[in-house]
XYZ file of C-alpha atoms in Angstrom:
563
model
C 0.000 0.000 0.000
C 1.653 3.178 -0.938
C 2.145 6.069 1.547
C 0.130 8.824 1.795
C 1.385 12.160 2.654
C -0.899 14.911 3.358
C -4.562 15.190 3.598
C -7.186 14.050 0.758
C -10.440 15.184 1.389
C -13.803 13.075 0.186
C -14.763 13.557 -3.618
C -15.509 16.228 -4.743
C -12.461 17.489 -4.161
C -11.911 21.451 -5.093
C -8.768 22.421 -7.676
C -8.380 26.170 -9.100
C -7.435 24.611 -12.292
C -10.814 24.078 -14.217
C -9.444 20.769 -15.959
C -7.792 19.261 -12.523
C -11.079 20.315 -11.132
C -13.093 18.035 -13.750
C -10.957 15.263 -13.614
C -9.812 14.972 -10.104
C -13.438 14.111 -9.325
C -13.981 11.084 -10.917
C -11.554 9.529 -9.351
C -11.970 7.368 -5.805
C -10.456 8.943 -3.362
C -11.598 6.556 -0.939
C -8.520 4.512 -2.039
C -5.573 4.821 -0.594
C -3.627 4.451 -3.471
C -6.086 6.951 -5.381
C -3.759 9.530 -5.186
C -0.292 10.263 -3.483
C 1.696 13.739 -2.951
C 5.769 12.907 -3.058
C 6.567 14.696 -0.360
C 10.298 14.521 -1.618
C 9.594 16.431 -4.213
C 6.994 18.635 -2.866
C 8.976 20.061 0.211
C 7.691 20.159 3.648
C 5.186 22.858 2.986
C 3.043 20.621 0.264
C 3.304 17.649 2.544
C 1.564 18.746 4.917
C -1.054 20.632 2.960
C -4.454 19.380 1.648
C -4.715 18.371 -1.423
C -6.345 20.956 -2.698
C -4.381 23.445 -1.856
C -1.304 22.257 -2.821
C 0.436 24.878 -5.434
C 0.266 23.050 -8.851
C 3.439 24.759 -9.602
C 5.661 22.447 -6.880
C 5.259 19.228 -9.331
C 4.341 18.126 -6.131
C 0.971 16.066 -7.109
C 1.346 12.568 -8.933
C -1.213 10.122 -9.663
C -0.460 6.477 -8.972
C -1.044 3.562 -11.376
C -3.700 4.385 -13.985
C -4.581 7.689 -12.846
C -1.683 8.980 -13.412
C -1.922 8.489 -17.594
C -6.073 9.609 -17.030
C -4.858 12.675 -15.515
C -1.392 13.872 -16.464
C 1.265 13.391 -18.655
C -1.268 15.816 -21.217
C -1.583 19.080 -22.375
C -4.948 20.895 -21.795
C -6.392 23.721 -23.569
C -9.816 24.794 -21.828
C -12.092 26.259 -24.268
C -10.724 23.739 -26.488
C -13.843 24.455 -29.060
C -15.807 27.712 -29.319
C -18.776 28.486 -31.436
C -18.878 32.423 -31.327
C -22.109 33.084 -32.794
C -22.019 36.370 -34.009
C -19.073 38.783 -33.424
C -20.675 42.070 -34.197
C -18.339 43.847 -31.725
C -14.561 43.117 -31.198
C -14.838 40.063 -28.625
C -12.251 37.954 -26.504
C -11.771 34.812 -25.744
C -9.198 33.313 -22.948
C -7.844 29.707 -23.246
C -6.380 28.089 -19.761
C -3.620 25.999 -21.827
C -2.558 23.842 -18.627
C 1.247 21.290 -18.221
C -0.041 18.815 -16.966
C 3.408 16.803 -17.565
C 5.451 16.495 -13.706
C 8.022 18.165 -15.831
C 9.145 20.826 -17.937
C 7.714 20.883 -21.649
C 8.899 22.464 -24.751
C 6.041 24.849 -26.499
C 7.770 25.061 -30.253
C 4.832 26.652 -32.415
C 1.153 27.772 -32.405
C 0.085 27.499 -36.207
C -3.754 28.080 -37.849
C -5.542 26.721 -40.326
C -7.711 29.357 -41.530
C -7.990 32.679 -42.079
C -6.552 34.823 -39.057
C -7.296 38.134 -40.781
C -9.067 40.311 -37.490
C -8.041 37.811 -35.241
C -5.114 39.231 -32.956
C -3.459 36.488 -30.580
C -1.457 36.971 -26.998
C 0.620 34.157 -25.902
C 2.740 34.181 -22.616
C 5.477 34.205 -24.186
C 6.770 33.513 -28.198
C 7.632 29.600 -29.191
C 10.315 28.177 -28.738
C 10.291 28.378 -25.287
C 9.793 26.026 -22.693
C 6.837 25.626 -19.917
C 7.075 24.685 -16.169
C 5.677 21.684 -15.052
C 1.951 21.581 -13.913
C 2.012 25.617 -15.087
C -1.319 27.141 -16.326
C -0.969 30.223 -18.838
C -3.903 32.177 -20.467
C -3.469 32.382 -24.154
C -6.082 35.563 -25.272
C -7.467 35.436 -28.665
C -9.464 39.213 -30.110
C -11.605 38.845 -32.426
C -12.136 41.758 -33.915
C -15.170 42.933 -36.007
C -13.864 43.941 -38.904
C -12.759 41.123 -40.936
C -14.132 37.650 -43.257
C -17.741 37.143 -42.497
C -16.868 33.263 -42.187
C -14.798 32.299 -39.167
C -13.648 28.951 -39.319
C -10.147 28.365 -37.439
C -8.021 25.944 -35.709
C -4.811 26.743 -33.683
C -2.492 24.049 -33.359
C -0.228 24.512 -30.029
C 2.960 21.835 -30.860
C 4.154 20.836 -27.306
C 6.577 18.563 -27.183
C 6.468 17.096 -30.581
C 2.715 16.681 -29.832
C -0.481 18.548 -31.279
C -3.413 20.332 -28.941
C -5.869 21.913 -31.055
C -8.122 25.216 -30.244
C -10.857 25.617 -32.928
C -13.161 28.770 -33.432
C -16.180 28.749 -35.132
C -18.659 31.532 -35.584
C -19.454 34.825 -38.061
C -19.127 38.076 -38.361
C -22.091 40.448 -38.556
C -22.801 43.935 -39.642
C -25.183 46.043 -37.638
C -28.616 47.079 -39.646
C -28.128 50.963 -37.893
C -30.628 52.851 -40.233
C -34.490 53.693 -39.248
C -37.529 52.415 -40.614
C -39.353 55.126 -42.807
C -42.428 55.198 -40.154
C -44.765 56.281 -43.561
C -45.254 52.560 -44.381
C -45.832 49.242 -41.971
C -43.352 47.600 -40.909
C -44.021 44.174 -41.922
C -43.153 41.015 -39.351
C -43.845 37.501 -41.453
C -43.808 34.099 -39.186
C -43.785 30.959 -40.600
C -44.742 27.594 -39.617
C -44.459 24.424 -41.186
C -47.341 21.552 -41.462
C -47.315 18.575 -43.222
C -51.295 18.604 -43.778
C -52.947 15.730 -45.906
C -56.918 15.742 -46.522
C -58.895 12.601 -47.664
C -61.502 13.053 -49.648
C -64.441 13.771 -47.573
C -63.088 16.958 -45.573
C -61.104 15.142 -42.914
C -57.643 16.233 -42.191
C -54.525 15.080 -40.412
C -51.918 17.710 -39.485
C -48.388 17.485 -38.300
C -46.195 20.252 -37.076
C -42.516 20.073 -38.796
C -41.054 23.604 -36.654
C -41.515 24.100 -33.267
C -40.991 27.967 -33.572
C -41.567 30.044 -36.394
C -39.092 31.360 -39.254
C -39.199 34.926 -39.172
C -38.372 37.525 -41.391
C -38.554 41.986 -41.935
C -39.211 44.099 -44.142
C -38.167 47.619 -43.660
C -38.370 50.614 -45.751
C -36.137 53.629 -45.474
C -35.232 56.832 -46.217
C -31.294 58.103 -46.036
C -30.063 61.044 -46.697
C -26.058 62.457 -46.580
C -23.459 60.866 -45.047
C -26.129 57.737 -44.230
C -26.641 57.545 -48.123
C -22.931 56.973 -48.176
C -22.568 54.218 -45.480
C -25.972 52.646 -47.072
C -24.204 51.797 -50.681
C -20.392 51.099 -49.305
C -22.378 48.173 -46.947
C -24.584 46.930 -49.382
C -21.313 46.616 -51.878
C -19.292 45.000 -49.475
C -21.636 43.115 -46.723
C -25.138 42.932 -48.821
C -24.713 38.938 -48.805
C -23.188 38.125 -45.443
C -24.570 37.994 -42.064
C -26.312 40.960 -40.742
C -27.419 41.745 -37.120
C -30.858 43.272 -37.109
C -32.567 45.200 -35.168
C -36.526 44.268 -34.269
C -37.140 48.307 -34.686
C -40.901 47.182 -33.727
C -39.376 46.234 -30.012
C -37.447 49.315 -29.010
C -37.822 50.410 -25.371
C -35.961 53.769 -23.877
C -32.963 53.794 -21.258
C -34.966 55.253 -18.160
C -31.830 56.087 -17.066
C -27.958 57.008 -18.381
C -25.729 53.790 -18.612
C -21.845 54.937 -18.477
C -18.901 53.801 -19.941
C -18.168 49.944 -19.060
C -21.594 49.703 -17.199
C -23.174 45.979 -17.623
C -26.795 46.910 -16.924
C -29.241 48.977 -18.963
C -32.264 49.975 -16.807
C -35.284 49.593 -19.385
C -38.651 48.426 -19.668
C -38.964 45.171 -21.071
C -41.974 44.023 -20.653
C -43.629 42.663 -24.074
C -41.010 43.571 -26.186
C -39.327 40.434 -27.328
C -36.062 40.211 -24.997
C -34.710 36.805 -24.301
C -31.537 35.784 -21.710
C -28.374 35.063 -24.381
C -29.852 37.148 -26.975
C -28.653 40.147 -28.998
C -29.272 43.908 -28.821
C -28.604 47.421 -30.817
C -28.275 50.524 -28.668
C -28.849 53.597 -30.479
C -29.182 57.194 -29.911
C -32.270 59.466 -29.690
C -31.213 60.927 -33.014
C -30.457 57.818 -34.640
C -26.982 58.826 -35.468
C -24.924 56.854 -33.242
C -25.058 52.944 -32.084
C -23.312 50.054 -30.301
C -24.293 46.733 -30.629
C -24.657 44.218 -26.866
C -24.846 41.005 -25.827
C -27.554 40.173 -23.891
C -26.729 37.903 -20.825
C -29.985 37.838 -18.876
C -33.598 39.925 -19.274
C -35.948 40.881 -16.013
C -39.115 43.326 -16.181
C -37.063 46.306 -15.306
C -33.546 45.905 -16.463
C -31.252 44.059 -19.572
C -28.066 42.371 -18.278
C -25.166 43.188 -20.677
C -22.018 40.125 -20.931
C -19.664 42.652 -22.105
C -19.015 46.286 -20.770
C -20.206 48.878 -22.348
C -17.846 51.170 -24.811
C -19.524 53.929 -24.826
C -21.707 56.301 -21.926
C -25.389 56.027 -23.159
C -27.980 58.534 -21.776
C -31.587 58.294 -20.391
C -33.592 58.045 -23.451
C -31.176 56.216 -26.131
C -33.062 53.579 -27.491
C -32.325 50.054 -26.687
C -33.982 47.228 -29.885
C -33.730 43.362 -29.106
C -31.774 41.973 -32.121
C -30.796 38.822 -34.093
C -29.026 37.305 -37.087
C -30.449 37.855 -40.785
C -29.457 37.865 -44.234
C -30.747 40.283 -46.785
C -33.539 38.130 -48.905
C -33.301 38.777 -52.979
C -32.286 42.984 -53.818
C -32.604 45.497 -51.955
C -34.528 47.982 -54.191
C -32.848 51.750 -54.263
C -34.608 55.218 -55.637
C -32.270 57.678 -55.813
C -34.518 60.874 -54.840
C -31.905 63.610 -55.054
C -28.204 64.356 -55.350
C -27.470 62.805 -52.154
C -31.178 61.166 -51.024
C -31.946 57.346 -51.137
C -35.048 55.582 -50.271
C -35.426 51.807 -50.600
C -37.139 48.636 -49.071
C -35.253 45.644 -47.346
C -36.315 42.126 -46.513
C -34.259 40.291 -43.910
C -35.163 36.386 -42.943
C -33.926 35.988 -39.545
C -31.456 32.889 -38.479
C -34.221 30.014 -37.436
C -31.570 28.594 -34.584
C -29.908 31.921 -33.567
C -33.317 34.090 -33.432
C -35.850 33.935 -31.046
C -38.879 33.884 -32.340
C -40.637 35.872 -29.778
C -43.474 33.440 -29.429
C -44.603 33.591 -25.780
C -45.298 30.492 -23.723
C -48.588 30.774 -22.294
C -52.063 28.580 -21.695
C -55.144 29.380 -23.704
C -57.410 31.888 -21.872
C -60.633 30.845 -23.277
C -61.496 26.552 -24.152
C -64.727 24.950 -25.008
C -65.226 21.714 -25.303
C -60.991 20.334 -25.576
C -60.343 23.486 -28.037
C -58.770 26.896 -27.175
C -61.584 29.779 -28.594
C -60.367 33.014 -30.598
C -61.940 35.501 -28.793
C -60.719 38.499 -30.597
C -63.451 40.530 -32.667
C -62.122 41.241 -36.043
C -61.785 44.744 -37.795
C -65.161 45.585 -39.244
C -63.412 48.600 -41.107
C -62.255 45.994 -43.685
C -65.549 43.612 -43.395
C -64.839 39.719 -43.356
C -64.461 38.355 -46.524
C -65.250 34.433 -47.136
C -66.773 32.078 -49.897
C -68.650 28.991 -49.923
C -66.338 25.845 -51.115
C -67.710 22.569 -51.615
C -65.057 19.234 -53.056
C -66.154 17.410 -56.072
C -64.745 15.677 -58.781
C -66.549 17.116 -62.305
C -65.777 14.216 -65.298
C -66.375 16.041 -69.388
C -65.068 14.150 -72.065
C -65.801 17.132 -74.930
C -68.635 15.162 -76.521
C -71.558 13.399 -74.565
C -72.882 13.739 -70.700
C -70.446 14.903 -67.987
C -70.558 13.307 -64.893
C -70.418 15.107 -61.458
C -69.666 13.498 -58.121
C -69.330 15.327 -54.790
C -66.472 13.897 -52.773
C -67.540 15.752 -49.210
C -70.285 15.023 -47.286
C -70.916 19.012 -46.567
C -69.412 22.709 -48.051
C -66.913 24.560 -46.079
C -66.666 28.483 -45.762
C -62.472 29.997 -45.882
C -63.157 32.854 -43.675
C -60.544 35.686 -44.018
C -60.676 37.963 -40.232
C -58.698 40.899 -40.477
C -57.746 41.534 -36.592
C -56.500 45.594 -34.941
C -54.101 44.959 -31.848
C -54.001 48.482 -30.040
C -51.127 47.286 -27.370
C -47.919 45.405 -27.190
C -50.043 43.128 -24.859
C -52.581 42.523 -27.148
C -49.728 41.975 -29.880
C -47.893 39.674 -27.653
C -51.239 37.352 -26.823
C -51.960 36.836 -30.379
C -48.677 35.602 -31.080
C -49.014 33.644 -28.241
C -51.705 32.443 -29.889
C -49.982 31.424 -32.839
C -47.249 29.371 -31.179
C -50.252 27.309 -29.178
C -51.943 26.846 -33.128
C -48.515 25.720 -35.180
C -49.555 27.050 -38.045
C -51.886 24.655 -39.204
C -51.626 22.084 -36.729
C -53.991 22.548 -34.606
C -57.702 23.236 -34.427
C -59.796 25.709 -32.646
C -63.191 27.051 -32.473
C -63.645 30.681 -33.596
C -66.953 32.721 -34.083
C -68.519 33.788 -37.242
C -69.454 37.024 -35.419
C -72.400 37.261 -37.278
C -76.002 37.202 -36.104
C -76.400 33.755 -37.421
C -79.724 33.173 -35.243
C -82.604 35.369 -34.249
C -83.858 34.680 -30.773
C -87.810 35.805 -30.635
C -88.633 34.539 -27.069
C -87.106 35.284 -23.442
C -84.733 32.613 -22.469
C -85.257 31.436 -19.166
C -82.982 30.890 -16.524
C -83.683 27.186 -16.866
C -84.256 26.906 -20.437
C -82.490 24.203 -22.237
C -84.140 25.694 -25.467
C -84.040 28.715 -27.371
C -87.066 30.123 -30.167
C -85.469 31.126 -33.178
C -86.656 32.982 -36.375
C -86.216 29.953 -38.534
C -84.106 30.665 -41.421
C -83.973 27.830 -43.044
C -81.446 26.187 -40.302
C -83.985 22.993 -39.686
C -84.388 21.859 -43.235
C -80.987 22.564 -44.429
C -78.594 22.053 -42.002
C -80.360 20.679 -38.391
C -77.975 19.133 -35.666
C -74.947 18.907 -38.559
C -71.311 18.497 -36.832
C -70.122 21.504 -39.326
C -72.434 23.672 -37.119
C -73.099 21.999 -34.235
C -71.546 24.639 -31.391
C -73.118 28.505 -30.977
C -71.406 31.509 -29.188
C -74.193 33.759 -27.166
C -73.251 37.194 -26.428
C -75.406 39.626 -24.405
C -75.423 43.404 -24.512
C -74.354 43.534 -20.829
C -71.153 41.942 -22.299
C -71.421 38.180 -21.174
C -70.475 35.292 -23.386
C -71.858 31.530 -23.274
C -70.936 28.674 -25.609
C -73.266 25.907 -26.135
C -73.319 22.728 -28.178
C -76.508 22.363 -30.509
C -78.471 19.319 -29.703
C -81.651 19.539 -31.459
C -83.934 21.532 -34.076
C -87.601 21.303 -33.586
C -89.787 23.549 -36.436
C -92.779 25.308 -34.841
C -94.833 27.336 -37.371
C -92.440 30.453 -38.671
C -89.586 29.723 -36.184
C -87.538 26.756 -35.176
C -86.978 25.895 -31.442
C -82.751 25.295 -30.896
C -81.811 22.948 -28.264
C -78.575 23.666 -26.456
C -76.334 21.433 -23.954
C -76.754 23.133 -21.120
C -78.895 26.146 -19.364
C -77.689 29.892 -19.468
C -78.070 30.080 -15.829
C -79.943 33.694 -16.359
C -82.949 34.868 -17.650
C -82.529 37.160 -21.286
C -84.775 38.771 -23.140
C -84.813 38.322 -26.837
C -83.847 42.224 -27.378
C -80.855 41.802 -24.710
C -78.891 38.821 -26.849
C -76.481 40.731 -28.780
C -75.641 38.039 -31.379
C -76.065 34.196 -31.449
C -73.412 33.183 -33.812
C -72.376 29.931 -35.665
C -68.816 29.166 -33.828
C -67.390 26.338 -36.188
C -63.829 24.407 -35.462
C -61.064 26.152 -37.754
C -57.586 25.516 -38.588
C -55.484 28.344 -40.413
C -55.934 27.774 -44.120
C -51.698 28.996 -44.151
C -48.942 28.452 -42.274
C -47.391 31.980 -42.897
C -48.815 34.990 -40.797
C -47.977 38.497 -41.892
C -47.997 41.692 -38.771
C -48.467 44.608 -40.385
C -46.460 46.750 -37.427
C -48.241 50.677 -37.804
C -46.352 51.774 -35.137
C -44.694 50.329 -31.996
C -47.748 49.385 -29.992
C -50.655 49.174 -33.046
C -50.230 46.358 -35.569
C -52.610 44.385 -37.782
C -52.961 41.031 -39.482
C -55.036 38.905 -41.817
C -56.047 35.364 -41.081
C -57.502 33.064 -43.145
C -59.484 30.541 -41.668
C -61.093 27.227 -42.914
C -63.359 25.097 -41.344
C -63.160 21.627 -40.283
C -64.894 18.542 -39.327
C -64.539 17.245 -35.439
């Protein structure tokens, strides 16, 4: 059994070093022979020192048997792989390049692979030259943000005849500075993706293929002077390359001045789009000046920078959550005057490195397993829709044509046109959207219409309710395409009720319903009784027409379907 000198503590055990740290606790320390310190070598002062505290620089710790070769005799290089993301702003990254030989080493080169063009590297000290045993040293690589758009590089540190590689992956963005030109909509596209097959008879099955939505902007803009300038010498040299935009539908103000290396911007947040690890563009009131931030993490009142800031910002700048996009086909330039452009842009955000800004919350209103759209559509544009019925229509040119109808009843594509008038209302409806998929799933909407005509109080106990008949007995009755009402009174209450029977009596048709109101109406206190079919989005793409930064509109088109 081999001698131990000095103190071992249980596992975990606690190093400084981040890779002795790793390593040291997998091992069983409960062995005797886990782990020794040579006091010989060590001196008197790591001998009788815990373990972990003993100075890695004595060459005092040794591993017996196989330990040893699992733990030492190595070079490591912690980061030894780093995906950068975006570098929009010059950004460094330290490597712990650790001996973790019981003896000296010879460091004879660092070479790359790659492009090192705006990369700028600090070493200890220049190769050849040789590195204590059990040292640590910090090599610092800048990456700075002028350079290739592609990073792609792999250092290769030659120790000892041996190779230790440190790769870099990531891009290099430009920052979209310029405004919107606030005389047309921003427009804000989200995508989903169903794969949607019908059979013949109006059933569907629907499966979601993205989780979160593509997303994509289109601004237009208006430049004039030295912007013009900057405009055209980007476009020639950056127009295909990774941008990082600004969501200039999401900007909040500094409520108060952030200086010079500060790592917190105090801000509202609230609805806006900010996520923890996300991106940002700080600009000024006048639009004239901006830095770009990493985001480390997002509360109601304040945004959590990961790097200092370069510059003092005051109450007021304007702070726009931000993400990764490339410029989608040409950007489209009308040269107005001498020194005057105005233009349109489309950017489609990164899927992975963009959020989507899809909040995570339950449906407010369900009937019956389905969530209910509840939001009354813009009657300034009407609602548009059209009767659509599947058949199959057979005409040879000469003799009779035959006609077969392949669905048991029509369908009605409903296009709603829907006014949000708050970045709550905004950020519910997207909500919305992210609970839907696109396509994938169903849920009951209103046709807002005054479908049915009530003509008789409804009593508090009623299971019935007297209707003006309209024709709903003889030609469509208890039918699942319209078998589910919405009730709304004029004192603002809502009910939703499944249809369970049709009874004609003389001019009007008696409606029976699953279950009483509870309270007693009059026939001139219903507001509307409307059809309330089960819909599915008849797309998967959604277009937010932004008018400003709390008012935005969108069209939906609808299509009813079989339960």
């Amino acid at each position: 059994m081999t001698d131990f000198a000095g103190t071992a503590y249980d596992s975990p055990l606690v190093f400084d070093n981040p890779a002795l740290a790793l390593d040291m606790g997998l091992f069983d320390t409960s062995s005797d022979e886990a782990i020794f310190l040579d006091s010989g070598v060590a001196g008197s002062f790591a001998s009788s020192q815990p373990l972990s505290f003993v100075n890695k620089d004595y060459g005092a710790i040794v591993a017996a048997g196989p330990q040893r070769y699992f733990l030492y005799d190595k070079i490591y290089t912690t980061p030894s792989f780093t995906d950068l993301g975006s570098v929009v702003v010059d950004t460094e990254i330290l490597v712990s390049v650790w001996n973790a030989f019981p003896f000296e080493v010879l460091i004879s080169a660092l070479t790359s692979v790659g492009s090192t063009e705006g990369v700028v590297v600090t070493m200890p000290g220049n190769p050849p030259r040789n590195m204590p045993a059990l040292a640590e040293e910090i090599y610092s690589f800048l990456f700075e943000a002028n350079g290739p758009s592609n990073i792609n590089i792999v250092f290769d540190l030659v120790v000892d005849g041996v190779d230790s590689y440190i790769t870099f992956v990531g891009f290099r963005a430009r920052a979209w500075a310029f405004p919107h030109n606030w005389l047309s909509a921003i427009n804000e596209t989200l995508e989903y993706l169903t794969d949607f097959k019908k059979t013949r008879t109006g059933f569907s099955q629907r499966a979601s293929l993205r989780r979160k939505p593509h997303r994509a902007f289109s601004y237009k803009f208006l430049l004039t002077s030295d912007e013009r300038q900057k405009l055209e010498n980007l476009l020639f040299k950056w127009q295909g390359k990774p941008w990082q935009v600004p969501f200039l539908t999401s900007g909040t103000l500094l409520t108060a001045q952030a200086s010079i290396s500060a790592t917190t911007l105090v801000c509202d947040t609230t609805d806006r789009g900010f996520v923890d690890g996300g991106a940002g563009l700080l600009v000024s009131f006048d639009g004239r000046t901006n830095e770009p931030v990493a985001i480390d993490t997002v509360s109601s009142g304040s945004v959590t920078l990961l790097r200092a800031l370069a510059a003092t910002w005051p109450a007021n700048s304007v702070l726009y959550p931000a993400g990764t996009g490339y410029i989608v086909g040409n950007v489209a330039l009308t040269r107005q005057r001498v020194n005057a452009v105005s233009g349109a842009v489309t950017f489609k955000m990164a899927p992975v490195e963009t959020d989507s800004w899809i909040p995570d919350t339950a449906a407010p209103v369900t009937y019956n397993g389905y969530e209910v759209l509840t939001t009354q559509p813009d009657w300034g544009d009407g609602i548009t829709g059209e009767g659509e019925f599947d058949y199959d229509y057979y005409d040879y040119g000469t003799g009779p044509a035959a006609y077969f109808s392949s669905a048991e009843y029509g369908s009605k594509p409903t296009q709603y046109k829907l006014l949000f008038r708050t970045r709550a209302e905004i950020a519910a409806f997207r909500a919305f959207l992210g609970r839907c998929r696109g396509r994938t799933k169903a849920f009951y909407c209103p046709s807002w219409n005054t479908d049915l005509t009530p003509v008789l109080t409804i009593g508090v106990g009623d299971t019935t309710i007297r209707c003006t008949d309209n024709g709903f007995n003889t030609l469509v009755g208890v039918d699942p395409a319209r078998a589910h009402i919405f009730i709304e009174t004029r004192d603002g209450a809502t009910y939703y009720r499944a249809i369970t029977s049709s009874t004609p009596t003389g001019s009007d048709v008696i409606i029976g319903i699953s279950s009483a109101l509870g309270v007693a109406y009059t026939s001139a206190q219903i507001k509307r009784i409307s059809y309330m079919p089960l819909f599915v989005h008849a797309s998967d793409k959604f277009n937010l027409e932004w008018r400003s930064a709390k008012v935005a509109t969108v069209n939906i088109n609808l299509v009813d379907v079989p339960e």
